Amino acid sequence: MGQITPICKLTAALFLCAAPAYATLDDGVTAYANARAAEFDARHGEALTGYLKLFEQSSDSETLAKRVYQNAVRQGDFAAALQSIRVQELKNDVPPEGPLILFTDAFQKRRWSMALLAADELEARSNFGFMAPILRAWVSVAKTGTHDLTLKEGNTDSFFNFYAVDQIVYLDLATGQNAKAKLGLRNMVSVGGDAMRDLFINAAPVLAHKGDTAFANAMLGGAMGSEFAGQLNGADAAAKNISPNIGLAALYVRIATSLIEQDVPEPGLALARLALWTAPEYAPAIITTAHALGELSGGRDAAALLDKIPPVSPYWTRAVFAKAALLRDMGDNDGAVELARLSYDQNAKSAARATFLGQMLQQNGRLPEAIAQYGRAMDLDDFKRQTPQSRASFHLMLASALDDNGQWDEAQRELRNAIALDPSNAGALNYLGYAMLERGEDVVNAEAFVRRAYNAEPTSSAYADSLGWALFQSGKYMDAVTMLEKAASIENADATIFEHLGDAYWRAGRRRDARHAWNSAQISADTAVALRISSKLEAGLPGDIKAAK
């Protein structure tokens, strides 16, 4: 607290001067310090309460507005978030997603002109401007029941086209253009992932209600596999059309997921919260919000959020997987295994559930059980119905467990099976090639494998490192330096990469550069690796250096 208080006094003084409504300056300082301390301790509800009390007294404080907004997003308090964004707008300092908060408020209140103004502001001032045409299309649907959104030709706006491809299908379903929507649904198969599955799950009841039950059931079966337990019919399918709120929530979820995957969970959480504020019962919004919360402040609040999804939901399995991963990240490995086993026991025919239990067992160090569980998954009919790319990922997981269990020959066989099924699987190619380098096995073929991985994903620091290390092992030191320099320049380069680069510099005769690279490696290296690097810094490389492991 001692370090926080001086900062608080300065900040508090700035906003207290604007609205001196406290008994004393120290009262305001103490209140702010307490709220800030609660925020640092991830007690965001307590922090928000404290900031809001201060905000009542200094409602034009930009500092308080930002603190209120951040904690309101953490807590899911839309009214507080909206209030803070309006103050930040007056100060001309809104976060990129700020206009979306204003749009959501206007849309929910059916104030269409205000919603369109917010979309214009988003387009003019925000990194999320590519969303504006989609937002306007949903306003048109809500007002008139029509839309005219289309993809843009060429590469004029790749972000727009990427996120509009499924949104156009949602819009077509919302406006009763089912024939056009079916064509779009067929095209979505190439997109894959959760965005495709979410669209299929939302679209199937609508199409079934319109009488197209065969297409709806085939689509849902393809999206959910063995998780699809029944058949839809027109009488059961209550959804006549996609609602605008669901369509908008799907857009926010897809962008939020991308942001979280890119390691920017704060705006990702804001977008996920927008999805929840727009459609409070929309399960993908709940799951994505929980994911972002888990990334930002641990799994306590996130796990409770996931409990809102009932077992009858088509998203229940995904929610269970997410909760088990949160328990694992919180250190409750036994709880994660128990939850994964509960899911598996409820549908032992599901390859996804069987494999997930294997993953939880493996991460809990129960390797023989994990290996057996992966084997059961691969014996299922559901596994045999998967695409070759999906089956390859199963073999890769089994290979990892076998390798962890000291069964390298069997692991190598599974890696080769994965590559046979999916020749462009960069993960399997890199795993096999790098493991061969570590073991001194067939350096020529090892280099070929890691080169294929690198060619598939040239922006991966791990794959660039593997190729650089293969070149080093082959005695091509100058080529190794070039590749390892690239690996080190890519974001998230780790201690191994800098150690490899130092080794390559040393062999290339660049001794000073080698010591700089080793010093960089030592910053984030664990104890054993740091000791090895210390010996290199003292004496350089011995004449017959082995691979740094």
mmCIF file of C-alpha atoms in Angstrom, residues 69 73 78 97-105 108 128 131 245 248-249 252-253 267-280 285 289:
data_model
loop_
_atom_site.group_PDB
_atom_site.id
_atom_site.type_symbol
_atom_site.label_atom_id
_atom_site.label_comp_id
_atom_site.label_asym_id
_atom_site.label_seq_id
_atom_site.Cartn_x
_atom_site.Cartn_y
_atom_site.Cartn_z
ATOM 1 C CA TYR A 69 -15.059 1.081 -17.179
ATOM 2 C CA VAL A 73 -16.336 -4.912 -17.895
ATOM 3 C CA PHE A 78 -23.374 -2.619 -18.471
ATOM 4 C CA GLU A 97 -14.693 -0.677 -28.425
ATOM 5 C CA GLY A 98 -16.321 2.399 -26.828
ATOM 6 C CA PRO A 99 -18.658 3.199 -29.758
ATOM 7 C CA LEU A 100 -19.880 -0.406 -29.599
ATOM 8 C CA ILE A 101 -21.083 0.203 -26.047
ATOM 9 C CA LEU A 102 -23.046 3.216 -27.307
ATOM 10 C CA PHE A 103 -24.361 1.204 -30.262
ATOM 11 C CA THR A 104 -25.520 -1.604 -27.987
ATOM 12 C CA ASP A 105 -27.381 0.804 -25.722
ATOM 13 C CA GLN A 108 -31.480 -2.268 -27.237
ATOM 14 C CA PHE A 128 -13.099 -2.006 -35.171
ATOM 15 C CA MET A 131 -17.712 -3.833 -38.229
ATOM 16 C CA ASN A 245 -29.589 -9.888 -30.968
ATOM 17 C CA LEU A 248 -24.913 -9.362 -33.241
ATOM 18 C CA ALA A 249 -23.823 -11.531 -30.313
ATOM 19 C CA TYR A 252 -18.990 -10.029 -31.020
ATOM 20 C CA VAL A 253 -18.116 -13.574 -29.939
ATOM 21 C CA PRO A 267 -10.547 -5.993 -25.366
ATOM 22 C CA GLY A 268 -11.519 -9.627 -25.953
ATOM 23 C CA LEU A 269 -13.407 -9.590 -22.659
ATOM 24 C CA ALA A 270 -15.079 -6.299 -23.600
ATOM 25 C CA LEU A 271 -16.373 -7.808 -26.855
ATOM 26 C CA ALA A 272 -17.486 -10.976 -25.077
ATOM 27 C CA ARG A 273 -19.330 -8.881 -22.489
ATOM 28 C CA LEU A 274 -21.013 -6.976 -25.330
ATOM 29 C CA ALA A 275 -22.250 -10.316 -26.651
ATOM 30 C CA LEU A 276 -23.667 -11.181 -23.220
ATOM 31 C CA TRP A 277 -25.218 -7.751 -22.790
ATOM 32 C CA THR A 278 -26.832 -8.147 -26.216
ATOM 33 C CA ALA A 279 -28.029 -11.766 -25.736
ATOM 34 C CA PRO A 280 -27.720 -12.758 -22.057
ATOM 35 C CA ALA A 285 -21.019 -15.550 -25.260
ATOM 36 C CA THR A 289 -16.523 -14.419 -21.507
#
